[in-house]
mmCIF file of C-alpha atoms in Angstrom:
data_model
loop_
_atom_site.group_PDB
_atom_site.id
_atom_site.type_symbol
_atom_site.label_atom_id
_atom_site.label_comp_id
_atom_site.label_asym_id
_atom_site.label_seq_id
_atom_site.Cartn_x
_atom_site.Cartn_y
_atom_site.Cartn_z
ATOM 1 C CA MET X 24 32.178 -75.972 -58.170
ATOM 2 C CA ILE X 25 31.868 -74.008 -60.586
ATOM 3 C CA LYS X 26 31.494 -70.154 -60.627
ATOM 4 C CA CYS X 27 28.129 -68.219 -60.343
ATOM 5 C CA GLU X 28 28.622 -65.560 -63.232
ATOM 6 C CA PHE X 29 25.812 -63.197 -61.167
ATOM 7 C CA ALA X 30 27.187 -63.467 -57.313
ATOM 8 C CA GLY X 31 30.669 -64.633 -58.325
ATOM 9 C CA LEU X 32 31.292 -67.335 -56.168
ATOM 10 C CA SER X 33 31.380 -71.378 -56.646
ATOM 11 C CA VAL X 34 28.041 -73.159 -56.664
ATOM 12 C CA ARG X 35 27.917 -76.633 -56.980
ATOM 13 C CA ARG X 36 24.999 -75.646 -60.522
ATOM 14 C CA ALA X 37 24.994 -72.621 -62.707
ATOM 15 C CA ILE X 38 22.094 -69.967 -61.713
ATOM 16 C CA ILE X 39 20.329 -68.822 -65.050
ATOM 17 C CA ASN X 40 17.685 -66.872 -63.571
ATOM 18 C CA PRO X 41 19.760 -64.641 -60.823
ATOM 19 C CA PHE X 42 16.145 -63.856 -58.997
ATOM 20 C CA SER X 43 16.420 -67.267 -57.830
ATOM 21 C CA CYS X 44 19.923 -66.991 -56.407
ATOM 22 C CA PRO X 45 19.660 -66.438 -52.741
ATOM 23 C CA THR X 46 22.884 -64.814 -52.550
ATOM 24 C CA TYR X 47 22.221 -62.235 -55.404
ATOM 25 C CA ARG X 48 19.167 -60.894 -53.429
ATOM 26 C CA GLN X 49 20.972 -60.684 -50.325
ATOM 27 C CA LEU X 50 24.023 -58.046 -51.987
ATOM 28 C CA SER X 51 23.510 -54.636 -52.023
ATOM 29 C CA TRP X 52 21.778 -52.720 -55.037
ATOM 30 C CA VAL X 53 24.542 -50.964 -55.955
ATOM 31 C CA GLU X 54 27.109 -54.158 -55.684
ATOM 32 C CA VAL X 55 24.613 -56.715 -58.066
ATOM 33 C CA GLN X 56 24.750 -53.860 -60.361
ATOM 34 C CA LYS X 57 28.787 -53.717 -60.370
ATOM 35 C CA ARG X 58 29.072 -57.479 -60.878
ATOM 36 C CA LEU X 59 26.077 -57.486 -63.812
ATOM 37 C CA LEU X 60 27.817 -55.113 -65.450
ATOM 38 C CA LYS X 61 30.987 -57.097 -65.068
ATOM 39 C CA THR X 62 29.634 -60.116 -66.513
ATOM 40 C CA LYS X 63 27.702 -58.918 -69.154
ATOM 41 C CA ASN X 64 30.698 -56.849 -70.723
ATOM 42 C CA ALA X 65 32.888 -60.322 -69.628
ATOM 43 C CA PRO X 66 34.180 -62.212 -72.910
ATOM 44 C CA GLY X 67 31.806 -64.923 -74.151
ATOM 45 C CA SER X 68 28.915 -63.941 -71.771
ATOM 46 C CA LYS X 69 25.556 -64.642 -73.408
ATOM 47 C CA PHE X 70 24.697 -61.357 -71.438
ATOM 48 C CA LYS X 71 25.502 -58.228 -73.678
ATOM 49 C CA GLU X 72 24.676 -54.974 -72.697
ATOM 50 C CA ASP X 73 22.313 -53.568 -75.609
ATOM 51 C CA PRO X 74 23.490 -50.305 -76.668
ATOM 52 C CA THR X 75 19.938 -48.959 -77.464
ATOM 53 C CA GLY X 76 19.280 -49.296 -73.347
ATOM 54 C CA ASP X 77 16.416 -51.772 -74.399
ATOM 55 C CA HIS X 78 16.721 -54.678 -71.931
ATOM 56 C CA GLY X 79 14.152 -56.277 -73.866
ATOM 57 C CA GLY X 80 10.849 -58.412 -72.512
ATOM 58 C CA THR X 81 9.236 -57.744 -68.592
ATOM 59 C CA LYS X 82 11.757 -58.642 -65.601
ATOM 60 C CA ARG X 83 10.529 -61.716 -63.904
ATOM 61 C CA PRO X 84 9.016 -60.671 -60.352
ATOM 62 C CA ARG X 85 10.504 -62.178 -57.198
ATOM 63 C CA GLU X 86 8.153 -64.715 -55.932
ATOM 64 C CA SER X 87 7.729 -64.238 -52.001
ATOM 65 C CA THR X 88 8.653 -66.709 -49.658
ATOM 66 C CA LEU X 89 6.727 -67.686 -46.698
ATOM 67 C CA GLU X 90 9.104 -64.998 -44.450
ATOM 68 C CA ASP X 91 8.353 -61.764 -47.351
ATOM 69 C CA ARG X 92 4.276 -63.327 -46.319
ATOM 70 C CA GLU X 93 4.681 -63.109 -42.574
ATOM 71 C CA SER X 94 6.094 -59.837 -42.950
ATOM 72 C CA GLN X 95 3.035 -58.163 -45.185
ATOM 73 C CA ARG X 96 0.645 -59.853 -42.450
ATOM 74 C CA GLU X 97 2.556 -58.492 -39.466
ATOM 75 C CA ALA X 98 3.086 -54.759 -40.505
ATOM 76 C CA PRO X 99 -0.421 -53.620 -40.209
ATOM 77 C CA LYS X 100 -0.434 -54.955 -36.428
ATOM 78 C CA THR X 101 2.932 -53.704 -36.371
ATOM 79 C CA LYS X 102 2.067 -50.019 -37.491
ATOM 80 C CA ALA X 103 -1.102 -49.815 -35.649
ATOM 81 C CA ALA X 104 1.060 -50.596 -32.385
ATOM 82 C CA LYS X 105 3.470 -47.547 -33.323
ATOM 83 C CA GLN X 106 0.268 -45.479 -33.680
ATOM 84 C CA THR X 107 -1.198 -46.212 -30.208
ATOM 85 C CA GLU X 108 2.266 -45.715 -28.973
ATOM 86 C CA ASN X 109 3.195 -42.479 -30.620
ATOM 87 C CA ILE X 110 -1.266 -40.991 -29.503
ATOM 88 C CA SER X 111 -0.164 -42.514 -26.012
ATOM 89 C CA VAL X 112 2.643 -40.372 -25.318
ATOM 90 C CA SER X 113 1.493 -37.419 -26.980
ATOM 91 C CA VAL X 114 -1.771 -37.625 -24.763
ATOM 92 C CA ASN X 115 0.821 -38.495 -21.548
ATOM 93 C CA HIS X 116 2.947 -35.391 -22.649
ATOM 94 C CA GLY X 117 0.186 -32.850 -22.491
ATOM 95 C CA GLU X 118 -1.157 -34.282 -19.697
ATOM 96 C CA ALA X 119 1.942 -33.722 -17.893
ATOM 97 C CA THR X 120 2.067 -30.218 -19.728
ATOM 98 C CA LYS X 121 -0.786 -29.117 -17.578
ATOM 99 C CA THR X 122 -0.398 -30.835 -14.548
ATOM 100 C CA SER X 123 3.520 -28.930 -14.363
ATOM 101 C CA GLU X 124 1.507 -25.573 -15.538
ATOM 102 C CA SER X 125 -1.679 -25.948 -13.048
ATOM 103 C CA VAL X 126 0.867 -26.666 -10.071
ATOM 104 C CA GLY X 127 4.836 -26.468 -10.869
ATOM 105 C CA HIS X 128 4.377 -22.979 -12.067
ATOM 106 C CA TRP X 129 5.500 -19.764 -9.629
ATOM 107 C CA SER X 130 2.287 -18.431 -9.873
ATOM 108 C CA GLN X 131 0.328 -21.253 -8.227
ATOM 109 C CA GLY X 132 2.690 -21.331 -5.082
ATOM 110 C CA LEU X 133 -0.729 -19.768 -2.945
ATOM 111 C CA LYS X 134 -2.422 -23.457 -3.257
ATOM 112 C CA ILE X 135 0.673 -24.852 -2.604
ATOM 113 C CA SER X 136 1.442 -23.128 0.720
ATOM 114 C CA MET X 137 -2.236 -22.740 1.768
ATOM 115 C CA GLN X 138 -2.016 -26.634 2.013
ATOM 116 C CA ASP X 139 1.358 -26.913 4.127
ATOM 117 C CA PRO X 140 0.685 -27.614 7.865
ATOM 118 C CA LYS X 141 3.847 -25.550 8.520
ATOM 119 C CA MET X 142 2.476 -22.906 6.808
ATOM 120 C CA GLN X 143 -0.625 -22.272 8.624
ATOM 121 C CA VAL X 144 -1.206 -19.772 11.507
ATOM 122 C CA TYR X 145 -5.086 -20.203 11.541
ATOM 123 C CA LYS X 146 -7.441 -22.194 9.608
ATOM 124 C CA ASP X 147 -11.616 -22.444 9.740
ATOM 125 C CA ASP X 148 -13.950 -24.301 7.299
ATOM 126 C CA LYS X 149 -14.213 -20.924 4.910
ATOM 127 C CA VAL X 150 -10.464 -19.735 5.327
ATOM 128 C CA VAL X 151 -6.342 -20.177 6.207
ATOM 129 C CA VAL X 152 -4.236 -17.980 7.182
ATOM 130 C CA ILE X 153 -0.755 -18.748 5.818
ATOM 131 C CA LYS X 154 2.818 -16.997 6.575
ATOM 132 C CA ASP X 155 3.937 -15.177 3.539
ATOM 133 C CA LYS X 156 6.556 -16.969 2.604
ATOM 134 C CA TYR X 157 8.821 -13.831 1.388
ATOM 135 C CA PRO X 158 7.402 -11.176 3.968
ATOM 136 C CA LYS X 159 7.590 -7.798 3.107
ATOM 137 C CA ALA X 160 7.395 -6.780 7.074
ATOM 138 C CA ARG X 161 7.825 -7.725 10.528
ATOM 139 C CA TYR X 162 4.376 -9.263 10.201
ATOM 140 C CA HIS X 163 3.041 -10.313 6.940
ATOM 141 C CA TRP X 164 0.115 -13.029 6.671
ATOM 142 C CA LEU X 165 -2.160 -13.549 4.057
ATOM 143 C CA VAL X 166 -5.993 -15.000 4.109
ATOM 144 C CA LEU X 167 -6.843 -17.090 1.618
ATOM 145 C CA PRO X 168 -10.474 -18.785 0.905
ATOM 146 C CA TRP X 169 -11.267 -22.455 0.334
ATOM 147 C CA GLN X 170 -12.973 -21.625 -2.821
ATOM 148 C CA SER X 171 -10.989 -21.586 -5.442
ATOM 149 C CA ILE X 172 -10.951 -17.904 -6.963
ATOM 150 C CA PRO X 173 -8.428 -17.337 -8.878
ATOM 151 C CA SER X 174 -8.523 -12.878 -8.777
ATOM 152 C CA LEU X 175 -9.834 -9.796 -7.343
ATOM 153 C CA LYS X 176 -11.460 -9.375 -10.564
ATOM 154 C CA ALA X 177 -13.254 -12.763 -10.273
ATOM 155 C CA LEU X 178 -15.079 -11.870 -7.025
ATOM 156 C CA ARG X 179 -19.091 -11.387 -7.299
ATOM 157 C CA GLU X 180 -21.658 -10.039 -5.062
ATOM 158 C CA GLU X 181 -22.183 -13.616 -3.648
ATOM 159 C CA HIS X 182 -19.160 -13.892 -2.420
ATOM 160 C CA CYS X 183 -19.262 -10.679 -0.776
ATOM 161 C CA ASP X 184 -19.891 -12.497 2.894
ATOM 162 C CA LEU X 185 -16.526 -14.553 2.459
ATOM 163 C CA VAL X 186 -15.134 -11.303 1.970
ATOM 164 C CA LYS X 187 -16.197 -9.715 4.936
ATOM 165 C CA HIS X 188 -15.363 -13.088 6.934
ATOM 166 C CA MET X 189 -11.961 -12.973 5.585
ATOM 167 C CA GLN X 190 -11.913 -9.342 7.098
ATOM 168 C CA GLN X 191 -12.809 -10.570 10.597
ATOM 169 C CA VAL X 192 -10.499 -13.182 10.882
ATOM 170 C CA ALA X 193 -7.360 -10.767 9.354
ATOM 171 C CA ASP X 194 -8.704 -8.259 12.233
ATOM 172 C CA GLN X 195 -8.612 -11.541 14.509
ATOM 173 C CA MET X 196 -4.871 -11.913 13.548
ATOM 174 C CA VAL X 197 -3.872 -8.165 14.775
ATOM 175 C CA HIS X 198 -5.395 -8.730 17.760
ATOM 176 C CA GLN X 199 -3.749 -11.191 18.555
ATOM 177 C CA CYS X 200 -0.477 -9.958 17.160
ATOM 178 C CA PRO X 201 2.082 -9.118 20.399
ATOM 179 C CA ASP X 202 3.357 -5.912 18.610
ATOM 180 C CA ALA X 203 -0.332 -4.682 18.259
ATOM 181 C CA SER X 204 0.057 -2.312 20.575
ATOM 182 C CA LEU X 205 3.437 -0.732 18.958
ATOM 183 C CA LEU X 206 2.881 -1.044 15.161
ATOM 184 C CA ARG X 207 0.025 0.076 12.800
ATOM 185 C CA PHE X 208 -1.392 -2.861 10.229
ATOM 186 C CA ARG X 209 -3.150 -2.369 6.465
ATOM 187 C CA THR X 210 -5.596 -5.096 5.161
ATOM 188 C CA GLY X 211 -5.825 -5.057 1.630
ATOM 189 C CA TYR X 212 -5.254 -6.735 -1.850
ATOM 190 C CA HIS X 213 -3.058 -5.785 -4.623
ATOM 191 C CA ALA X 214 -5.450 -4.431 -7.985
ATOM 192 C CA ILE X 215 -2.881 -6.596 -10.008
ATOM 193 C CA PRO X 216 -1.493 -9.831 -8.132
ATOM 194 C CA SER X 217 1.131 -11.485 -9.131
ATOM 195 C CA MET X 218 0.498 -14.781 -7.684
ATOM 196 C CA SER X 219 -3.191 -16.920 -8.419
ATOM 197 C CA HIS X 220 -6.256 -17.592 -5.672
ATOM 198 C CA VAL X 221 -7.725 -14.168 -4.058
ATOM 199 C CA HIS X 222 -5.725 -13.459 -0.972
ATOM 200 C CA LEU X 223 -6.178 -10.640 1.523
ATOM 201 C CA HIS X 224 -2.901 -9.422 2.887
ATOM 202 C CA VAL X 225 -2.271 -8.470 6.789
ATOM 203 C CA ILE X 226 1.133 -6.447 6.663
ATOM 204 C CA SER X 227 2.406 -4.151 9.424
ATOM 205 C CA GLN X 228 3.527 -0.576 8.115
ATOM 206 C CA ASP X 229 7.001 -1.059 9.800
ATOM 207 C CA PHE X 230 8.514 -2.513 6.251
ATOM 208 C CA ASP X 231 11.471 -4.082 8.149
ATOM 209 C CA SER X 232 12.292 -7.079 5.972
ATOM 210 C CA PRO X 233 14.896 -8.140 3.792
ATOM 211 C CA CYS X 234 12.531 -9.548 1.422
ATOM 212 C CA LEU X 235 11.729 -5.851 0.688
ATOM 213 C CA LYS X 236 14.018 -5.167 -2.334
ATOM 214 C CA ASN X 237 13.044 -3.453 -5.289
ATOM 215 C CA LYS X 238 10.407 -0.196 -6.462
ATOM 216 C CA LYS X 239 7.670 -2.918 -7.333
ATOM 217 C CA HIS X 240 7.697 -4.008 -3.837
ATOM 218 C CA TRP X 241 7.554 -0.722 -2.159
ATOM 219 C CA ASN X 242 4.763 1.039 -4.769
ATOM 220 C CA SER X 243 2.445 -2.406 -4.517
ATOM 221 C CA PHE X 244 2.062 -1.630 -0.590
ATOM 222 C CA THR X 245 2.044 2.067 -0.534
ATOM 223 C CA THR X 246 -0.035 3.399 -3.291
ATOM 224 C CA ASP X 247 -3.493 2.814 -4.320
ATOM 225 C CA TYR X 248 -2.418 -0.451 -6.108
ATOM 226 C CA PHE X 249 -2.856 -1.903 -2.727
ATOM 227 C CA ILE X 250 -7.158 -1.710 -2.385
ATOM 228 C CA GLU X 251 -8.608 -1.428 1.142
ATOM 229 C CA SER X 252 -10.569 -4.591 2.092
ATOM 230 C CA HIS X 253 -13.094 -2.625 2.983
ATOM 231 C CA ASP X 254 -13.368 -0.596 -0.163
ATOM 232 C CA VAL X 255 -13.309 -4.247 -1.731
ATOM 233 C CA ILE X 256 -16.332 -4.532 0.360
ATOM 234 C CA GLN X 257 -18.262 -1.672 -0.124
ATOM 235 C CA MET X 258 -17.605 -2.589 -4.022
ATOM 236 C CA LEU X 259 -19.255 -5.816 -3.929
ATOM 237 C CA GLU X 260 -22.159 -4.697 -1.989
ATOM 238 C CA THR X 261 -22.210 -1.737 -4.143
ATOM 239 C CA ASN X 262 -21.710 -3.064 -7.819
ATOM 240 C CA GLY X 263 -21.245 -6.611 -7.720
ATOM 241 C CA ARG X 264 -17.711 -6.516 -8.374
ATOM 242 C CA VAL X 265 -14.207 -5.524 -7.700
ATOM 243 C CA THR X 266 -13.529 -2.068 -10.332
ATOM 244 C CA VAL X 267 -9.510 -1.776 -11.480
ATOM 245 C CA LYS X 268 -8.650 1.867 -12.344
ATOM 246 C CA GLU X 269 -7.402 1.628 -15.646
ATOM 247 C CA GLY X 270 -3.489 1.877 -15.446
ATOM 248 C CA THR X 271 -2.841 0.886 -12.448
ATOM 249 C CA SER X 272 -0.288 -0.907 -12.982
ATOM 250 C CA GLU X 273 1.645 2.239 -13.817
ATOM 251 C CA LEU X 274 1.436 2.910 -10.041
ATOM 252 C CA LEU X 275 4.393 0.648 -9.644
ATOM 253 C CA LYS X 276 6.520 2.645 -11.207
ATOM 254 C CA LEU X 277 6.238 5.774 -9.101
ATOM 255 C CA PRO X 278 9.208 7.414 -7.409
ATOM 256 C CA LEU X 279 10.265 5.904 -3.807
ATOM 257 C CA ARG X 280 8.058 8.023 -1.007
ATOM 258 C CA CYS X 281 8.160 7.234 2.666
ATOM 259 C CA HIS X 282 4.532 6.107 3.327
ATOM 260 C CA VAL X 283 4.640 8.236 6.839
ATOM 261 C CA CYS X 284 6.080 11.628 5.936
ATOM 262 C CA ARG X 285 6.014 11.070 2.530
ATOM 263 C CA LYS X 286 9.883 12.146 1.730
ATOM 264 C CA GLU X 287 11.047 10.952 -1.425
ATOM 265 C CA LEU X 288 14.243 8.744 -1.919
ATOM 266 C CA PRO X 289 16.405 7.998 -4.133
ATOM 267 C CA THR X 290 17.075 4.067 -3.730
ATOM 268 C CA ILE X 291 15.862 1.098 -1.494
ATOM 269 C CA PRO X 292 19.033 0.752 0.766
ATOM 270 C CA ALA X 293 18.250 5.124 1.458
ATOM 271 C CA LEU X 294 14.605 4.667 2.033
ATOM 272 C CA LYS X 295 15.010 1.727 4.442
ATOM 273 C CA GLU X 296 17.470 4.140 6.606
ATOM 274 C CA HIS X 297 14.974 6.527 6.632
ATOM 275 C CA LEU X 298 11.882 4.225 8.115
ATOM 276 C CA LYS X 299 13.967 3.465 11.015
ATOM 277 C CA SER X 300 13.341 6.913 12.382
ATOM 278 C CA HIS X 301 9.447 6.248 11.991
ATOM 279 C CA LEU X 302 10.227 2.636 14.096
ATOM 280 C CA PRO X 303 8.948 2.579 17.806
ATOM 281 C CA ARG X 304 11.044 2.948 20.373
#
């Protein structure tokens, strides 16, 4: 056994070409440089460091092994597989995001509720009536068309018959209400609804509900922000579309006023207490 001047190990024969030594090839580049430096500077070594920095000659490339050739052949396949996987993941993520936005977002909640049998109180081939999930009065229903119409602004003249049918169903709901003789009802649309899918509100005017919590809730039903159903029908028949006045959103910021006597109240609790005086005895 003799000592390899490159790898620093005991071997059966001396390694003249460092690139033919398997142990040398497995060592890290830094470790090899350290060991070569020690070998070149060792007394009696035939490999001496050239002070000019010129190592002389051309470095002999390492001969490729069978394993290297197999790796080269597999590399393009592996790269292509990774690219395909990345594309697939990207597409799936995009589809998931799109699905989440179209179904999971809170503004799309009506599309889910109108399909829920527990929420439905009436349906026919054109419309469905559901209970408002957060009613702002003792009786609060929503009449929705099965046809996909995103908002009030999307209504056109060809929707006139459908909107008239929605009003007829709303009148039917009021007529069947056990307190119809005691309470007053209004039917209409929010000028700028927060929920997607056009829907007609059928709401009693007692506003006796814990879900009525702020000025926006109140003003959305007691100002011109609430467009009467008959006015919507008239606009469609006359102009072929529904016009929302500019600055309508500012109506939600108006002071709190009783919808019966127009008295101004400072807070929602004060307003609710005042409304009790207008409830049927």
